[in-house]
CSV table of C-alpha atoms in Angstrom, one decimal:
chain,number,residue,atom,x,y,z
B,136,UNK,CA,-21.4,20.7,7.5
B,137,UNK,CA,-23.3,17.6,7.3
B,138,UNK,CA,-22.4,15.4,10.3
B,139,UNK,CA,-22.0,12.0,8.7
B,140,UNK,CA,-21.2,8.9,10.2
B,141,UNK,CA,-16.8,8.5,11.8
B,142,UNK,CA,-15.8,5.5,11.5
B,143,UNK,CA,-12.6,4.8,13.6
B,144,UNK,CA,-10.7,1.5,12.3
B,145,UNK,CA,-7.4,0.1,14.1
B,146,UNK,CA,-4.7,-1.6,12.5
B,147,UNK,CA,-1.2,-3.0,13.1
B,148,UNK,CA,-2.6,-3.5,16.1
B,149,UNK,CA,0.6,-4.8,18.8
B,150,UNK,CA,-0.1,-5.7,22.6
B,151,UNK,CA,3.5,-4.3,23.7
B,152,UNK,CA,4.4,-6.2,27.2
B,153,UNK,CA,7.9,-4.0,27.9
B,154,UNK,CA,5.6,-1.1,27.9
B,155,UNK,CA,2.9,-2.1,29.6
B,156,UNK,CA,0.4,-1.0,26.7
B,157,UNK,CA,-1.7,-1.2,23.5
B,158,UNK,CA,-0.3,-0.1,20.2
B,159,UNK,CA,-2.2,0.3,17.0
B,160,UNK,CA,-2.5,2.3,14.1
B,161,UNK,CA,-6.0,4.8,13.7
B,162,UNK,CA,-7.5,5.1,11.1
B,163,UNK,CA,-10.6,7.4,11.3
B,164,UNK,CA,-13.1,8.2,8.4
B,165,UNK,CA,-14.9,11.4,8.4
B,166,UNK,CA,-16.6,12.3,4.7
B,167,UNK,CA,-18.2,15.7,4.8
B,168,UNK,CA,-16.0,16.4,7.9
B,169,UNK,CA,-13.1,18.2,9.2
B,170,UNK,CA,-11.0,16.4,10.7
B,171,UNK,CA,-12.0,15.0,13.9
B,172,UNK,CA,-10.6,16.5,16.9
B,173,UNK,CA,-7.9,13.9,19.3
B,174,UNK,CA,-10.5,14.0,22.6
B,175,UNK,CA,-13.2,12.4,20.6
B,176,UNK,CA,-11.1,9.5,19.0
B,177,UNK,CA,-9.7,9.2,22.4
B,178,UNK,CA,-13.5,8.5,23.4
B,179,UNK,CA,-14.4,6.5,20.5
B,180,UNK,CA,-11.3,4.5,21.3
B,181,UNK,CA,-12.0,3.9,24.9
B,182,UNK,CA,-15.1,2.7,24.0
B,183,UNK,CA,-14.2,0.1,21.7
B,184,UNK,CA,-11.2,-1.1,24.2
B,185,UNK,CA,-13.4,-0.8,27.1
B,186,UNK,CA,-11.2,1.8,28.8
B,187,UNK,CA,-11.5,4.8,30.3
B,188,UNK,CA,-10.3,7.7,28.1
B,189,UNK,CA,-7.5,9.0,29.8
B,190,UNK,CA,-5.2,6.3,29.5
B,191,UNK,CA,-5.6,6.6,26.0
B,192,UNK,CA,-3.2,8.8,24.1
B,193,UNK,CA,-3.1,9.3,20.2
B,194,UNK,CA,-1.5,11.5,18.2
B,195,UNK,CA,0.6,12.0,14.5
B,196,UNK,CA,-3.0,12.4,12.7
B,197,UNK,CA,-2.7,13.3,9.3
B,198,UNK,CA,-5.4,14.0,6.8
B,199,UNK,CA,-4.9,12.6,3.3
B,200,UNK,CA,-5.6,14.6,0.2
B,201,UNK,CA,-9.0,15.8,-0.5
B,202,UNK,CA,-10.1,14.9,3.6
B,203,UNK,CA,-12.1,12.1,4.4
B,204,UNK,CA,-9.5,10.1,6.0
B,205,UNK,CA,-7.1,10.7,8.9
B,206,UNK,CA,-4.3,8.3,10.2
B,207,UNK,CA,-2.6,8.2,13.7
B,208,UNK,CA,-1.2,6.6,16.0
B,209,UNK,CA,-2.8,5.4,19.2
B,210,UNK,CA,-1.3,4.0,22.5
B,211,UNK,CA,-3.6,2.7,25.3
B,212,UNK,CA,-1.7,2.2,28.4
B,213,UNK,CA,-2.7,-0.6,31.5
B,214,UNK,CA,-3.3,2.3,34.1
B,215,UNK,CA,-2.5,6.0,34.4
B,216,UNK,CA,0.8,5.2,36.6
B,217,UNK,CA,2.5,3.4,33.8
B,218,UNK,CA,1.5,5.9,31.4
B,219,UNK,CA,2.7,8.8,33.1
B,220,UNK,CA,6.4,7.1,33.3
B,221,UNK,CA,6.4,6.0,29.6
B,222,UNK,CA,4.8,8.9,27.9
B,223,UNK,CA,7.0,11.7,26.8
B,224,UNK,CA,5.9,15.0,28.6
B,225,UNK,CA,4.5,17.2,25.7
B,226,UNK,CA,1.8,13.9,25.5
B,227,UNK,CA,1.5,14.5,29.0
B,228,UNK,CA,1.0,18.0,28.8
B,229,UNK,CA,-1.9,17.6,25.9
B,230,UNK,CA,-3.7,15.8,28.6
B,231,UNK,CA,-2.9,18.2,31.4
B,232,UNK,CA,-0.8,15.7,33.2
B,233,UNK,CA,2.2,17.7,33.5
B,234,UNK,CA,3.2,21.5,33.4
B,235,UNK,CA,6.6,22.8,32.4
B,236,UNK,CA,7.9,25.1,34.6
B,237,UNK,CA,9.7,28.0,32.7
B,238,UNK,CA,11.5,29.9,35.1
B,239,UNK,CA,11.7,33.6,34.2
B,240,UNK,CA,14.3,34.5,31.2
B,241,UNK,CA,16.5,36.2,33.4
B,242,UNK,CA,17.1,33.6,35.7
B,243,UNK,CA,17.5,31.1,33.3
B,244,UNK,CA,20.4,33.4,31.9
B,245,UNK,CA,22.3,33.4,35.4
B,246,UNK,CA,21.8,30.0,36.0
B,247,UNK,CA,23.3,29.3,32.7
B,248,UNK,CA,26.3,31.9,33.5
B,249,UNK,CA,26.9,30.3,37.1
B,250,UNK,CA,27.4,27.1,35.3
B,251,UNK,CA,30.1,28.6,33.1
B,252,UNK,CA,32.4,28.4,36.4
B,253,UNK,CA,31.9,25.1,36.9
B,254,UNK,CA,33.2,21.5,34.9
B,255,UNK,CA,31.3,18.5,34.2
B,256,UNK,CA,28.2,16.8,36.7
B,257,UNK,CA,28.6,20.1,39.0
B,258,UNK,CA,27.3,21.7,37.0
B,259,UNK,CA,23.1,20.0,37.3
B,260,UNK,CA,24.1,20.8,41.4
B,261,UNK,CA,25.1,25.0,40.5
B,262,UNK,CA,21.7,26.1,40.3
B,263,UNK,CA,21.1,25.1,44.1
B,264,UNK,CA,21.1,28.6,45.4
B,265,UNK,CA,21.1,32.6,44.1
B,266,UNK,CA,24.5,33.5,45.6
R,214,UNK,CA,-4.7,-53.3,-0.4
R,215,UNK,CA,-3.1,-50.3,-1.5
R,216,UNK,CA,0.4,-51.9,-1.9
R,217,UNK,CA,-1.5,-54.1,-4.3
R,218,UNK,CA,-2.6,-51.5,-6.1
R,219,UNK,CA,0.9,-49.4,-6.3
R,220,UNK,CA,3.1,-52.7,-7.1
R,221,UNK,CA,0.0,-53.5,-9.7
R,222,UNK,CA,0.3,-49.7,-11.2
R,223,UNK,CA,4.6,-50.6,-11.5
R,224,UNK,CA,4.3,-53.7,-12.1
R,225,UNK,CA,4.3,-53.2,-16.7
R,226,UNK,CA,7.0,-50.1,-15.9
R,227,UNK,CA,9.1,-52.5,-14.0
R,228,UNK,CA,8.6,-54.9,-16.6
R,229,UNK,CA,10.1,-52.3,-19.5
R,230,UNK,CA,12.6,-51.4,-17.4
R,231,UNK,CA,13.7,-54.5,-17.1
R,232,UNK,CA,13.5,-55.4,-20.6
R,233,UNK,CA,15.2,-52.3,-21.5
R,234,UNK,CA,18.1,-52.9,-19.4
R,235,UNK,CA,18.5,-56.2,-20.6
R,236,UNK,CA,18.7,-54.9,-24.6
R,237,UNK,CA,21.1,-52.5,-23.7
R,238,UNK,CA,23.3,-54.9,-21.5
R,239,UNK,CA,23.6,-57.6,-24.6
R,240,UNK,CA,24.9,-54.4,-26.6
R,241,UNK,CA,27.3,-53.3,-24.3
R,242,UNK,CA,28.4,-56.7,-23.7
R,243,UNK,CA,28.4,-57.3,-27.4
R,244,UNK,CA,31.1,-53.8,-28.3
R,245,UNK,CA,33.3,-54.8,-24.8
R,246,UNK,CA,34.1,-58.5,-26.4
R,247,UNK,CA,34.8,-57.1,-29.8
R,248,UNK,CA,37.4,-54.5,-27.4
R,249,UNK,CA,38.9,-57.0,-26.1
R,250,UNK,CA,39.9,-59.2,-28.6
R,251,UNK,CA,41.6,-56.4,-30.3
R,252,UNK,CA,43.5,-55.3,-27.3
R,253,UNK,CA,44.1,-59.0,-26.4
R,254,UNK,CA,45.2,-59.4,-30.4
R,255,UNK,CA,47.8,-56.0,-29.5
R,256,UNK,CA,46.1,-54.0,-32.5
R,257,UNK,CA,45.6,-51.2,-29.7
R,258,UNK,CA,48.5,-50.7,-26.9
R,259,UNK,CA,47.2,-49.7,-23.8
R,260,UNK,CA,50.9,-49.2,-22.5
R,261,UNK,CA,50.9,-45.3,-22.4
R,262,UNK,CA,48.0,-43.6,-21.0
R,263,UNK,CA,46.4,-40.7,-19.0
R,264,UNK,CA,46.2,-42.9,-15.4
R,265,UNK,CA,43.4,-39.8,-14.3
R,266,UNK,CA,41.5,-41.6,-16.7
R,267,UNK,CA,42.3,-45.3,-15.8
R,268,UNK,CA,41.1,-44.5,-12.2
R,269,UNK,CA,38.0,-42.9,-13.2
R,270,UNK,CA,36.7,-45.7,-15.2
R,271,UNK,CA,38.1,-48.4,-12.2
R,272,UNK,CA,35.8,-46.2,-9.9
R,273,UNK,CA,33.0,-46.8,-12.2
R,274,UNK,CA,33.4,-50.5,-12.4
R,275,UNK,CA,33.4,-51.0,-9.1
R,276,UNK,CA,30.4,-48.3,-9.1
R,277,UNK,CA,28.9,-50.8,-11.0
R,278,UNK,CA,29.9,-54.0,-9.4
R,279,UNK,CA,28.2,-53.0,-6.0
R,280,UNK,CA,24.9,-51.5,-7.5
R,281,UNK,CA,24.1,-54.6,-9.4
R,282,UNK,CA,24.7,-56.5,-6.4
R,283,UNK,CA,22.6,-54.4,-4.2
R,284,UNK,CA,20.3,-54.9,-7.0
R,285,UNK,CA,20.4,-58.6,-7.0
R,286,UNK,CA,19.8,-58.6,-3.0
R,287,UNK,CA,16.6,-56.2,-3.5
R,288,UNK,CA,15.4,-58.6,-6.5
R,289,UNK,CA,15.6,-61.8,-4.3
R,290,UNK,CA,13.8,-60.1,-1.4
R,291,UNK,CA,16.8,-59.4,1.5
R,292,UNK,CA,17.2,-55.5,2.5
R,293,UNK,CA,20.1,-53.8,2.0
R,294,UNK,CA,20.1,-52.4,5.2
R,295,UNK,CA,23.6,-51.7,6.9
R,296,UNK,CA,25.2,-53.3,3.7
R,297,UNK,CA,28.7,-52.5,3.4
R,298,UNK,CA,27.9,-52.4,-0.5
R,299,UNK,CA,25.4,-49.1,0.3
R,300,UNK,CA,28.3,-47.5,1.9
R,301,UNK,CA,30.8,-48.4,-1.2
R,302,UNK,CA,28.1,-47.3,-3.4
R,303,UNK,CA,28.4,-43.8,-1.4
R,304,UNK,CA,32.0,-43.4,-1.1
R,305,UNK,CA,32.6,-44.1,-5.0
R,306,UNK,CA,30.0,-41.8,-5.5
R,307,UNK,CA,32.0,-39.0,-3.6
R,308,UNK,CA,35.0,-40.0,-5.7
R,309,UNK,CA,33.6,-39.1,-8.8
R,310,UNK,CA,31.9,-36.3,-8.0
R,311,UNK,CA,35.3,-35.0,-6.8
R,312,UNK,CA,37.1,-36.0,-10.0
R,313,UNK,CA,34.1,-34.2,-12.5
R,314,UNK,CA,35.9,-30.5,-12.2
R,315,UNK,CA,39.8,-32.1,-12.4
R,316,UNK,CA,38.0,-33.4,-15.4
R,317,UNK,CA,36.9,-30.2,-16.5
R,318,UNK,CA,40.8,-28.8,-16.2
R,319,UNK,CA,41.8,-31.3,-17.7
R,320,UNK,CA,39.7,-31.5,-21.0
R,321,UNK,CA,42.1,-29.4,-23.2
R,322,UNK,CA,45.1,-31.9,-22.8
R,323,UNK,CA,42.4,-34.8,-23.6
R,324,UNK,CA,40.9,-33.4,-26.2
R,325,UNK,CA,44.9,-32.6,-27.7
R,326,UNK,CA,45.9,-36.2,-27.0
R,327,UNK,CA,43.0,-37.3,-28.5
R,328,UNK,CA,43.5,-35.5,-31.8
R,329,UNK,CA,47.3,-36.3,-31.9
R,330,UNK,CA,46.1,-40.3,-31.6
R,331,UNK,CA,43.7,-40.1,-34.5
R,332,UNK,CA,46.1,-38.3,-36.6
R,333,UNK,CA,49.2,-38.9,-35.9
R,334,UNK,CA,52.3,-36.2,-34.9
R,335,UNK,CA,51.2,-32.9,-35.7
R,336,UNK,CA,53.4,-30.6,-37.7
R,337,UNK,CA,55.8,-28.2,-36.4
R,338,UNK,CA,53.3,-24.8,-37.0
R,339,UNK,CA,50.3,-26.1,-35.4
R,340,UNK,CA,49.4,-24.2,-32.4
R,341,UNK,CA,48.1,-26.5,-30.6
R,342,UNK,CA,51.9,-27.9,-29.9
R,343,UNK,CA,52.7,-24.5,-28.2
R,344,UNK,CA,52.6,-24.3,-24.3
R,345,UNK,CA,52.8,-21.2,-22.5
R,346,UNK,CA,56.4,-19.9,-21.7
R,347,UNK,CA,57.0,-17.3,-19.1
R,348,UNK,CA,60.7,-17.0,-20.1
R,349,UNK,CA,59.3,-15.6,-23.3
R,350,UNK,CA,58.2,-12.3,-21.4
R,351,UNK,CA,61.3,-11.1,-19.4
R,352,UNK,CA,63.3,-9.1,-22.3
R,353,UNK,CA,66.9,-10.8,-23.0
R,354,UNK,CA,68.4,-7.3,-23.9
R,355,UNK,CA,71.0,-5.1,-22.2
R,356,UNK,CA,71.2,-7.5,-19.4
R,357,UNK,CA,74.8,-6.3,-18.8
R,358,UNK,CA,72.8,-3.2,-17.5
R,359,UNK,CA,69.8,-4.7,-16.0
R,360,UNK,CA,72.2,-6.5,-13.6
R,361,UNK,CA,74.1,-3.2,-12.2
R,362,UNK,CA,70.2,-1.8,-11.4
R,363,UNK,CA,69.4,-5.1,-9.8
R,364,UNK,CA,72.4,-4.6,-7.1
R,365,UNK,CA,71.7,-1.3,-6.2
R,366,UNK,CA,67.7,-1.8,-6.1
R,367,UNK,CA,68.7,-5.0,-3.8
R,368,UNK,CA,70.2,-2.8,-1.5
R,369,UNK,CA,67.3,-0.1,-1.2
R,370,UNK,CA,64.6,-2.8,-1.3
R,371,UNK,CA,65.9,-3.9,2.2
R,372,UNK,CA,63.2,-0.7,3.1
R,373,UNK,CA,59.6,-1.7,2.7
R,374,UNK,CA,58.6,0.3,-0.5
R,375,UNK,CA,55.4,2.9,0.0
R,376,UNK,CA,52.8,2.5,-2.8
R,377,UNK,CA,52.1,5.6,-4.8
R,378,UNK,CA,49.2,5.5,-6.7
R,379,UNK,CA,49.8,7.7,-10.0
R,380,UNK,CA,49.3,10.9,-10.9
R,381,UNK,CA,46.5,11.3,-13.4
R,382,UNK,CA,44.6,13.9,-14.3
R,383,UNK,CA,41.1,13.5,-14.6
R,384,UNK,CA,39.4,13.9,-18.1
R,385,UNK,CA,35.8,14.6,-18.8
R,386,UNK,CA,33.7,11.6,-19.6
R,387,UNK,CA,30.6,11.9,-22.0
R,388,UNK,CA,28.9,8.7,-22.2
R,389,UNK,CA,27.2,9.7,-25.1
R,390,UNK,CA,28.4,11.2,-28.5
R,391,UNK,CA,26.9,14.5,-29.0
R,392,UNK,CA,25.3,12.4,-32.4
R,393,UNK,CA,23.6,10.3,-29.6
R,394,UNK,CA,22.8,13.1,-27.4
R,395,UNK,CA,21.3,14.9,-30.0
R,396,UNK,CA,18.9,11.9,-31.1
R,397,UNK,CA,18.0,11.3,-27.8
R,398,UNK,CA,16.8,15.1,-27.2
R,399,UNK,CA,15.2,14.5,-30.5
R,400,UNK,CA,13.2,11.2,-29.6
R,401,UNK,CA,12.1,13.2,-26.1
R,402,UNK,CA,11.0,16.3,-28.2
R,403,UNK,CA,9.0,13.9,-30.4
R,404,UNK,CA,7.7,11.9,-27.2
R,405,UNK,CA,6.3,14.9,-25.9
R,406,UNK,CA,4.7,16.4,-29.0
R,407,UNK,CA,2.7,13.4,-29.5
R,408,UNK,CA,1.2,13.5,-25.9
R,409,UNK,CA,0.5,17.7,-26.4
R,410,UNK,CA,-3.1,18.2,-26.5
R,411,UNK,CA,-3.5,19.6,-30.3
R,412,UNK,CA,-1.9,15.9,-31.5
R,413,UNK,CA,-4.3,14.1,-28.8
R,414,UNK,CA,-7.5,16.1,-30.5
R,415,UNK,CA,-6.6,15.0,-33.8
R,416,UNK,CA,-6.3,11.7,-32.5
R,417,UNK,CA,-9.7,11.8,-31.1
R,418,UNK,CA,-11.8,13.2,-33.7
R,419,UNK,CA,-9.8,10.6,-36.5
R,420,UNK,CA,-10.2,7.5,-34.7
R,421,UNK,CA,-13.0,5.2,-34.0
R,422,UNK,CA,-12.4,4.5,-30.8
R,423,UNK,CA,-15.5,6.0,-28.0
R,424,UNK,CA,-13.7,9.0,-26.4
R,425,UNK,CA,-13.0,8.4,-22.4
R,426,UNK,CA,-13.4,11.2,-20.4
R,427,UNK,CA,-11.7,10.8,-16.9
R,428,UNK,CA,-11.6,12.7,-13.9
R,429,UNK,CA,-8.3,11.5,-11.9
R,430,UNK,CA,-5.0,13.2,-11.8
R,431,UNK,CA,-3.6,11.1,-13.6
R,432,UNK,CA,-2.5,7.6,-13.4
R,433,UNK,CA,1.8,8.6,-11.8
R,434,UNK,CA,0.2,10.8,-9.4
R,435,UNK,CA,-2.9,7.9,-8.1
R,436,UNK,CA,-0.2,5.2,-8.1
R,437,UNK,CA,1.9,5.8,-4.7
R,438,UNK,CA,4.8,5.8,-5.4
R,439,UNK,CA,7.7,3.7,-3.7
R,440,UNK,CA,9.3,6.1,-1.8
R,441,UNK,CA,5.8,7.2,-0.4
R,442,UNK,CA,5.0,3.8,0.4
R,443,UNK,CA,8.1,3.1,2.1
R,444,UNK,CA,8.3,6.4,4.0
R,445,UNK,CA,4.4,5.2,4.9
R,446,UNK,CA,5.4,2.0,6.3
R,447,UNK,CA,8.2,3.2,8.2
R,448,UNK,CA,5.9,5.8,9.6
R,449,UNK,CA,3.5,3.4,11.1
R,450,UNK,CA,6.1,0.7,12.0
R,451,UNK,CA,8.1,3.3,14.5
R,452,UNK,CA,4.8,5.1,15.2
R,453,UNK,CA,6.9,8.6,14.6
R,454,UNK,CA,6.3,11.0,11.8
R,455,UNK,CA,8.8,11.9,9.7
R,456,UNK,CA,9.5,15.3,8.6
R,457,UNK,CA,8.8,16.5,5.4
R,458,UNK,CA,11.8,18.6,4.2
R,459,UNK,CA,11.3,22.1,2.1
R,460,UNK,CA,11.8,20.4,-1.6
R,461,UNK,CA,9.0,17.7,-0.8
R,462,UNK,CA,6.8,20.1,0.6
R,463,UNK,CA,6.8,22.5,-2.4
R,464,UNK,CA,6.7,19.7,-4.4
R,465,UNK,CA,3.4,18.5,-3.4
R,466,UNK,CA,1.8,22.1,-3.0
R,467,UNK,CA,2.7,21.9,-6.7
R,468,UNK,CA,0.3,19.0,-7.3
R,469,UNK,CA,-2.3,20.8,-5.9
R,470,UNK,CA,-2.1,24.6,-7.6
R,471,UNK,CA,-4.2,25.0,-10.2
R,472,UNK,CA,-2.4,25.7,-13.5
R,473,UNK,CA,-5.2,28.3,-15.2
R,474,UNK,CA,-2.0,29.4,-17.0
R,475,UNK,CA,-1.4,26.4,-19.1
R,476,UNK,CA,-4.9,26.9,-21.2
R,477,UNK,CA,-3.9,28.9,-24.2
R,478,UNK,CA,-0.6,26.9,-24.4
R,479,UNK,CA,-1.3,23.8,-26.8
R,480,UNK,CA,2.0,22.1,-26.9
R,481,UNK,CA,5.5,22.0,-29.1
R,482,UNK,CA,4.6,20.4,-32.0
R,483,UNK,CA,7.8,21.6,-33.7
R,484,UNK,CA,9.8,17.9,-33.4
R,485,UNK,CA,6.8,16.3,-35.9
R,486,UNK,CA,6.8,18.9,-38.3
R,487,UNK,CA,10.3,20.7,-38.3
R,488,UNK,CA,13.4,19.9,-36.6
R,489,UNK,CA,14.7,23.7,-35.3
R,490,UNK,CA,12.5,24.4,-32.9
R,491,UNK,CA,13.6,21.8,-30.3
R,492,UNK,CA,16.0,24.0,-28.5
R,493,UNK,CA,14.5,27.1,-28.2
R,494,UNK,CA,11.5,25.6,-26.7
R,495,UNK,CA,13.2,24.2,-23.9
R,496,UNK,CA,14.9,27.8,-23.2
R,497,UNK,CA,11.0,29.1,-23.2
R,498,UNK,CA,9.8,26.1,-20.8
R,499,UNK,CA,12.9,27.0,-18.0
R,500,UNK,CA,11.6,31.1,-18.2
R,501,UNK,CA,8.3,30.7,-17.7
R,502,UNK,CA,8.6,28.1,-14.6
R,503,UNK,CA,11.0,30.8,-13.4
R,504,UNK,CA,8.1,33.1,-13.9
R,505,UNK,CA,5.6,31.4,-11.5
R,506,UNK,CA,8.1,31.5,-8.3
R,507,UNK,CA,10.0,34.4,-8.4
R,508,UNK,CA,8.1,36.6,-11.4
R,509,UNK,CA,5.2,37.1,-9.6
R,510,UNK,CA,6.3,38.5,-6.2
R,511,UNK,CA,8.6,40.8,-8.2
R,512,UNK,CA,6.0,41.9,-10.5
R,513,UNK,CA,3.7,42.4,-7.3
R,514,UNK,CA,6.5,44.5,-6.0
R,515,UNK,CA,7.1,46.5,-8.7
R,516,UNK,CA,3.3,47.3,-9.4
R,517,UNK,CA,3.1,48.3,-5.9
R,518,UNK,CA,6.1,50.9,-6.7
């Protein structure tokens, strides 16, 4: 595959105050190339907002007929504290941020079955203890 | 000075204005004298008269009255400003343009009076003497028995009545006659022939013009269409993607399969040349699109048996 030039272009660009953050939309041109991988836009990004890359989260890329051009989104937050409230925890979790914890199926089932016995909010407080 | 300039530029307008509005005054004045004496001689009796009419031509003496005096202050230099003749002006103004659709309402019963003046009474069979007559559409018969009904309906009506829409039955509607169905399949069949590839070669190697030989997939499918483009922009306004549902997604995997299958098939020609083979070609077009989906996985099947 012949490495040609990526070109990554921003548009709709919006400085978004309320959430403390950057919003744009990517585009990214890549003849001769698959499409590029998130972590290297994220790169190319932080370079030309003068960030460091890990406050920079992009994703929804999708490669138009025939390749050679991808659009996404991109979001580049003020710090990491602000992103880590806003962004939605898969986002997170593509970054390493944040691991789900799946408790094992069977106690997910009992949990579930203790709630049964109990109405409304009580419910969030039932899975306090194995009794 | 630029003022010199603009009042020498309207200076010879002014001037015909002027001039014009003098012509037309003597001939106005001229026709009102000759008006005059004959009312003032009684040949024409003012006695009995539409009185809309008399005020609206008082407003517009007055109307006139006050701009030519506003225009005899400008002439001689003073301003009109805070004259209570600007403010008559107005409120005459307001008058009138009140009175134009009363006017409007009002134009059949002029226009009648009118021709009833110039000709005199009009005879007892012309319509225009007729004025509607509701009495004319309750029915005068068997009132004897419309009365009893009246009493007892007066009673039940102290109740407020429920509305019941009625009962029809709904009928099929065709918005075409089969005739115009028919032509219409007919002008489709003969659309299509003409693009089929056969018609297009003959074209090519009869005419003159260079032969164009293009390489795009065609000129419906390069134009976005305007659901794409809106489902594009509300994509990258709300920074979401939306999800493409089952029927979208086969139909663009459809744009992209190759159709190797279409190369020894050169087109109905049947709606140039003779008329019966229009519907049996559609039946053939259904079964083989069946074919692609469905055919081939049961024909795999069934080889594989």
């Amino acid at each position: 595959m012949t490495d040609g030039a990526v070109t990554v272009r921003t548009r709709k660009f919006l400085t978004n105050r309320l959430m403390q953050r950057k919003q744009m939309v990517v585009d990214v041109l890549h003849p001769g190339r698959a499409t590029i991988p998130k972590t290297e836009i994220r790169e190319k990004l932080a370079k030309m907002y003068k960030t460091t890359p890990d406050v920079v989260f992009v994703f929804g890329f999708r490669t138009q007929f025939g390749g050679g051009k991808t659009t996404g989104f991109g979001l580049i937050y003020d710090t990491l504290d602000f992103a880590k409230k806003m962004e939605p925890n898969y986002r997170l979790a593509r970054h390493g941020l944040y691991e789900k914890k799946k408790p094992s199926r069977k106690q997910r089932k009992e949990r579930k079955n203790r709630q049964k016995k109990v109405r409304g909010v009580k419910k969030t407080k039932v899975s306090a203890g194995k009794k | 000075m630029a003022d010199d300039q603009v009042i020498a530029q309207d200076l010879p307008k002014a001037m015909d204005t002027l001039r014009d509005i003098k012509t037309q005054v003597d001939s106005v004045t001229g026709d009102m004298k000759g008006l005059l004496k004959k009312v003032k001689d009684g040949e024409i009796s003012t006695a009995k008269g539409i009185s809309f009419l008399e005020s609206k031509y008082q407003l517009l003496l007055s109307y006139l009255i006050n701009l030519t005096y506003v225009m005899l202050r400008k002439v001689e230099g003073g301003s009109i400003r805070g004259d209570p003749a600007v403010s008559r002006i107005v409120e005459i103004r307001t008058y009138l343009e009140k009175m134009r659709p009363i006017d409007h309402k009002l134009k059949y019963q002029v226009d009648k009076l009118v021709k009833m003046a110039a000709m005199g009474d009009l005879s007892e069979n012309d319509p225009l003497r007729f004025k509607p007559n509701p009495d004319n559409l309750t029915s005068k018969l068997d009132e004897s028995e419309a009365e009893s009904e009246d009493s007892d309906e007066e009673k039940d009506s102290g109740k407020p009545k429920v509305y019941v829409p009625p009962k029809l039955a709904p009928m099929h509607y065709d918005e075409d006659t089969p005739v115009q169905r028919q032509q219409k399949k007919d002008e489709q069949a003969r659309k299509r022939a003409l693009r089929s590839s056969l018609i297009r070669e003959l074209k090519e190697a009869h005419s003159d013009a260079p032969q164009e030989i293009r390489d795009s997939v065609g000129f419906r499918r390069s134009v976005e269409t305007q659901d794409d483009r809106h489902q594009r922009e509300y994509e990258e306004d709300y920074f979401v993607r939306l999800a493409v549902s089952k029927k979208q997604k086969r139909k663009q995997s459809q744009g992209m399969v190759s159709t190797l299958n279409q190369i020894t098939k050169f087109g109905d020609t049947s709606a140039l040349f003779g008329g019966e083979g229009g519907a049996s070609s559609s039946k053939k077009r259904k079964r083989s699109s069946k074919k692609g989906k469905k055919g081939a996985k049961k024909g795999f099947k069934k080889r594989r048996k």
